[in-house]
mmCIF file with all atom_site columns, C-alpha atoms in Angstrom:
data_model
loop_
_atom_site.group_PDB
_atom_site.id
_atom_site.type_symbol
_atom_site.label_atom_id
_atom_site.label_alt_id
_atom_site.label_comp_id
_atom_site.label_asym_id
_atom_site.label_entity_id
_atom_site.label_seq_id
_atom_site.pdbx_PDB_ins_code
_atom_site.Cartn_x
_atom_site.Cartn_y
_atom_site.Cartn_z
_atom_site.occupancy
_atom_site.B_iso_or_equiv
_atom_site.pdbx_formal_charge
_atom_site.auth_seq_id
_atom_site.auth_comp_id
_atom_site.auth_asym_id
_atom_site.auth_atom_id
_atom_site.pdbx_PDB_model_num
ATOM 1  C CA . UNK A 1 1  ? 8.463   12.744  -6.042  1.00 0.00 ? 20  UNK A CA 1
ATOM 2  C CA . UNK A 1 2  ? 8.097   12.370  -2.100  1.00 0.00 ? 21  UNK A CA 1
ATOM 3  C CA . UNK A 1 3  ? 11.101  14.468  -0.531  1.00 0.00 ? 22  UNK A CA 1
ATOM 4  C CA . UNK A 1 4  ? 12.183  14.271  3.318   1.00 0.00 ? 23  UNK A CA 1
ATOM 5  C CA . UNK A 1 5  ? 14.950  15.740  5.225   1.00 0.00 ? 24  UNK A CA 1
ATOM 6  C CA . UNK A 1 6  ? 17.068  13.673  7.336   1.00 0.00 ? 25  UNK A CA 1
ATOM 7  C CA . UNK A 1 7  ? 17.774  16.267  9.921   1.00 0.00 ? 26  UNK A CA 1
ATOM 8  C CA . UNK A 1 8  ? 19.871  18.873  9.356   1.00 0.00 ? 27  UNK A CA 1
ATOM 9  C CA . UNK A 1 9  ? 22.364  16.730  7.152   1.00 0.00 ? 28  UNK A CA 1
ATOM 10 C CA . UNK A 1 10 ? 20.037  15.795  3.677   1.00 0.00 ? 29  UNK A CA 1
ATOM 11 C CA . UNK A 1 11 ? 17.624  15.402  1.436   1.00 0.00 ? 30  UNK A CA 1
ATOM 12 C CA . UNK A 1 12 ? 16.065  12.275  0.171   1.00 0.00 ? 31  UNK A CA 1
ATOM 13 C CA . UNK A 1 13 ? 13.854  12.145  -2.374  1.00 0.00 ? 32  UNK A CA 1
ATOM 14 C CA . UNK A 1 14 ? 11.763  8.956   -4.052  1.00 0.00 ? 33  UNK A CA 1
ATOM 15 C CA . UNK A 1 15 ? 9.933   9.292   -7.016  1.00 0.00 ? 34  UNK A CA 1
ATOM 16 C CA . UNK A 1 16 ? 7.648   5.915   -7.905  1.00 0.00 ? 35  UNK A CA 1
ATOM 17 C CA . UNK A 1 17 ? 6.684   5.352   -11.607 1.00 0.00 ? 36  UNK A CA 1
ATOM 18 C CA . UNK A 1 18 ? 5.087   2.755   -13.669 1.00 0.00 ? 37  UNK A CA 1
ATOM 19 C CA . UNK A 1 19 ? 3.225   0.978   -10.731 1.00 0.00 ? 38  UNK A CA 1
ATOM 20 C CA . UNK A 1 20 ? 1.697   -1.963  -11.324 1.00 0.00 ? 39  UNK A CA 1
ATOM 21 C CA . UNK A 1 21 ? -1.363  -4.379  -9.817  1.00 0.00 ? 40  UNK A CA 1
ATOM 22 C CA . UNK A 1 22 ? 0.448   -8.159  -10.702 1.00 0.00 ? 41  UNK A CA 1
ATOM 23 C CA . UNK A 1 23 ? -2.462  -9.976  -8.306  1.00 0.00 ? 42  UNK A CA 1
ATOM 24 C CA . UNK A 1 24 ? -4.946  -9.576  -6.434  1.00 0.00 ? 43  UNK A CA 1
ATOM 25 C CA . UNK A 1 25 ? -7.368  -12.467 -4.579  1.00 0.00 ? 44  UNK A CA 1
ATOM 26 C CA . UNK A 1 26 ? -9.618  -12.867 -1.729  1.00 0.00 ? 45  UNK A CA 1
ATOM 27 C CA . UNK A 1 27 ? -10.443 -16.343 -0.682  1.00 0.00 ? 46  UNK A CA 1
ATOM 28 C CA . UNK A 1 28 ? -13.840 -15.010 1.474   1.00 0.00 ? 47  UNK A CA 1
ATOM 29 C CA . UNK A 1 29 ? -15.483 -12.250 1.865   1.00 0.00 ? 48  UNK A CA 1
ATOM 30 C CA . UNK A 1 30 ? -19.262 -11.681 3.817   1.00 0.00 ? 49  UNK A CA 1
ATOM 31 C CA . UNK A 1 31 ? -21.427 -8.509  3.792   1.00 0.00 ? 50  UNK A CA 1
ATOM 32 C CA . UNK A 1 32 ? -23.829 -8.480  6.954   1.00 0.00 ? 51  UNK A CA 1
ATOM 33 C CA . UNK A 1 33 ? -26.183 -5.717  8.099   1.00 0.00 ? 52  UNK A CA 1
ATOM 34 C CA . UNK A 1 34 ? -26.996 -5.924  11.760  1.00 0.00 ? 53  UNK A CA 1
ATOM 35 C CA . UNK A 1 35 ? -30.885 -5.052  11.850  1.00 0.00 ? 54  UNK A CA 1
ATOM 36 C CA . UNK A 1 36 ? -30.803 -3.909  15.409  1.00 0.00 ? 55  UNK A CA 1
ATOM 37 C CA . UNK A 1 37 ? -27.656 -2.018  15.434  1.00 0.00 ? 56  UNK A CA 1
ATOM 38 C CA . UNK A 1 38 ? -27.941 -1.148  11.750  1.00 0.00 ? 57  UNK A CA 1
ATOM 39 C CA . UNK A 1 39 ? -24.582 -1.445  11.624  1.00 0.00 ? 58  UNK A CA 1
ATOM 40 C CA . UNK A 1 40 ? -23.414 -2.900  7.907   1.00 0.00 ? 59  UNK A CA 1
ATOM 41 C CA . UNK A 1 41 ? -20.265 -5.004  7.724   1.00 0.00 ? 60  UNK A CA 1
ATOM 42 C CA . UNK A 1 42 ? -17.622 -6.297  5.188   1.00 0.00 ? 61  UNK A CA 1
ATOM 43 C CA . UNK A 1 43 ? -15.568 -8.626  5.996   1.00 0.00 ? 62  UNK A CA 1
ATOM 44 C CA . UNK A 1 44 ? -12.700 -9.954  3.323   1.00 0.00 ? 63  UNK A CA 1
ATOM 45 C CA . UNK A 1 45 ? -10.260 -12.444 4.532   1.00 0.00 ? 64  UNK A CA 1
ATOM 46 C CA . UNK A 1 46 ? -7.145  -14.292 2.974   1.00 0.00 ? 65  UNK A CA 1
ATOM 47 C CA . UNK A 1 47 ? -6.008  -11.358 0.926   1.00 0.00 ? 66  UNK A CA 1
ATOM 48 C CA . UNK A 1 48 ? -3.147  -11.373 -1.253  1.00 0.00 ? 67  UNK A CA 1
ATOM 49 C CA . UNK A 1 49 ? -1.521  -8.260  -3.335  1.00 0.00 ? 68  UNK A CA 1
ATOM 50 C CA . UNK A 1 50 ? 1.300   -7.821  -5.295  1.00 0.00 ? 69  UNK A CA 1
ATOM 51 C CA . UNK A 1 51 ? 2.238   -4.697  -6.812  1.00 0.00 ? 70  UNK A CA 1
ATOM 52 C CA . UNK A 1 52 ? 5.656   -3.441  -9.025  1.00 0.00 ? 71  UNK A CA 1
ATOM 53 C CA . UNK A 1 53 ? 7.001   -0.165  -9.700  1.00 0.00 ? 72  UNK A CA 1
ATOM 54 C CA . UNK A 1 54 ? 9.755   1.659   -10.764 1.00 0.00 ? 73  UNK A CA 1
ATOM 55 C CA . UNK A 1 55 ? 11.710  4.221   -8.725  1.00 0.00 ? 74  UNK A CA 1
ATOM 56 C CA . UNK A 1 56 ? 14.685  6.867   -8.496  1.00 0.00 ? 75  UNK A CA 1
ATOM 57 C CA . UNK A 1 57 ? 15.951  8.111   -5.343  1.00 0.00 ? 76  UNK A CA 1
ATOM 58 C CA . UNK A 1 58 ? 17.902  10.704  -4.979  1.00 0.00 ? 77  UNK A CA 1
ATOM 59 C CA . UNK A 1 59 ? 19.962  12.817  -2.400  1.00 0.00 ? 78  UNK A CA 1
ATOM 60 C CA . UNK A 1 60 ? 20.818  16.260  -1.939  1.00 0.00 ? 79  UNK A CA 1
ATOM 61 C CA . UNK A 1 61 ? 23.947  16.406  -1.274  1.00 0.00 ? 80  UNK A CA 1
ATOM 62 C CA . UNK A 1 62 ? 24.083  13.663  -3.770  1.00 0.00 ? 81  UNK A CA 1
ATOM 63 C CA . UNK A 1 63 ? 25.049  10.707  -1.948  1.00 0.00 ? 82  UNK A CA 1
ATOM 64 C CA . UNK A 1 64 ? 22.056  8.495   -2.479  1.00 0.00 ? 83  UNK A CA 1
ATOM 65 C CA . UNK A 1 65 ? 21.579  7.961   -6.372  1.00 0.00 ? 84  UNK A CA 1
ATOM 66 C CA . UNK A 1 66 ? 19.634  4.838   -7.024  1.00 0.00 ? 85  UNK A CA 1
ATOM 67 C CA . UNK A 1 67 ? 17.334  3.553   -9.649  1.00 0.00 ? 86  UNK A CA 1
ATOM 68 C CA . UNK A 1 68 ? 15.481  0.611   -10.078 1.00 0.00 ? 87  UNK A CA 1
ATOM 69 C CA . UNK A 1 69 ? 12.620  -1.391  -9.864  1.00 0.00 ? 88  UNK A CA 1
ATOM 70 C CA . UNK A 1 70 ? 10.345  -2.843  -6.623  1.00 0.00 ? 89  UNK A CA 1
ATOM 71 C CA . UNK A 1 71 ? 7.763   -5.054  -5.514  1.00 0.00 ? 90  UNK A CA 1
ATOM 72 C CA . UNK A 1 72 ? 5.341   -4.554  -2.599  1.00 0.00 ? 91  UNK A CA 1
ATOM 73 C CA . UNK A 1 73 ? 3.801   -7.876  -1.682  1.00 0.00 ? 92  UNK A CA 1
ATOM 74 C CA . UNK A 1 74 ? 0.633   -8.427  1.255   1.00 0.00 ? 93  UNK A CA 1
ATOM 75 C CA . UNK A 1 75 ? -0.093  -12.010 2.101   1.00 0.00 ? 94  UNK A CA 1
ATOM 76 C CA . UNK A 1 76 ? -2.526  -13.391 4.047   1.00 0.00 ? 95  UNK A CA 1
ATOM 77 C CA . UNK A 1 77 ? -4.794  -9.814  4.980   1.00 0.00 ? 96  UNK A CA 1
ATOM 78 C CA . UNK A 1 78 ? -8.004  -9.197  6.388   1.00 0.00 ? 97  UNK A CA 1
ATOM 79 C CA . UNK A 1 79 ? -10.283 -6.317  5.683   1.00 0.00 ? 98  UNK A CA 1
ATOM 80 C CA . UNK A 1 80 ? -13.555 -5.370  8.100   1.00 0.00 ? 99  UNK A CA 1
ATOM 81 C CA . UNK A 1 81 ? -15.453 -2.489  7.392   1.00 0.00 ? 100 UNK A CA 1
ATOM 82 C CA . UNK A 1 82 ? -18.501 -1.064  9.211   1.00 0.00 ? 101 UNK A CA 1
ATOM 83 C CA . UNK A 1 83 ? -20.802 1.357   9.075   1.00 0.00 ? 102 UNK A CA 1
ATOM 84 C CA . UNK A 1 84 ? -22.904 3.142   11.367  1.00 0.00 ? 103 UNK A CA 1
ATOM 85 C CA . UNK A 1 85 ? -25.611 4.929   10.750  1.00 0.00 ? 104 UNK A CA 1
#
């Protein structure tokens, strides 16, 4: 569980469970090395994620009491990593 005051007044916590990859595709993705820089690149485009979970949130004092279950969705991301050497 993750817990974090809100100021002086509470406590919140969130505990995630059961977490779940539903889907996952790329529609391109290019690897490049740069021979005069040699600087290596990856490059993924058109990403698209969807993850579930479970959760309980709490309070302390004990005015947020929740339960349930949540999605996390990414559509349409790009990715570029490079390396130097």
């Amino acid at each position: 569980c993750d817990s974090h005051d809100v100021g002086q007044v509470a406590s919140v916590s969130i505990c995630l469970k059961d977490h779940y990859l539903n889907n996952l595709s790329v529609q391109k993705a290019s690897f490049q090395l740069n021979e005069a820089s040699q600087q290596l690149e990856l490059r993924m485009t058109g990403i698209n994620i969807k993850f579930s979970f479970g959760f309980d949130m709490l309070s302390e004092p004990d005015w947020f009491d929740d339960k349930g279950k949540g999605t996390i969705t990414v559509d349409n991301a790009s990715i570029t990593l490079n390396l130097n050497p």
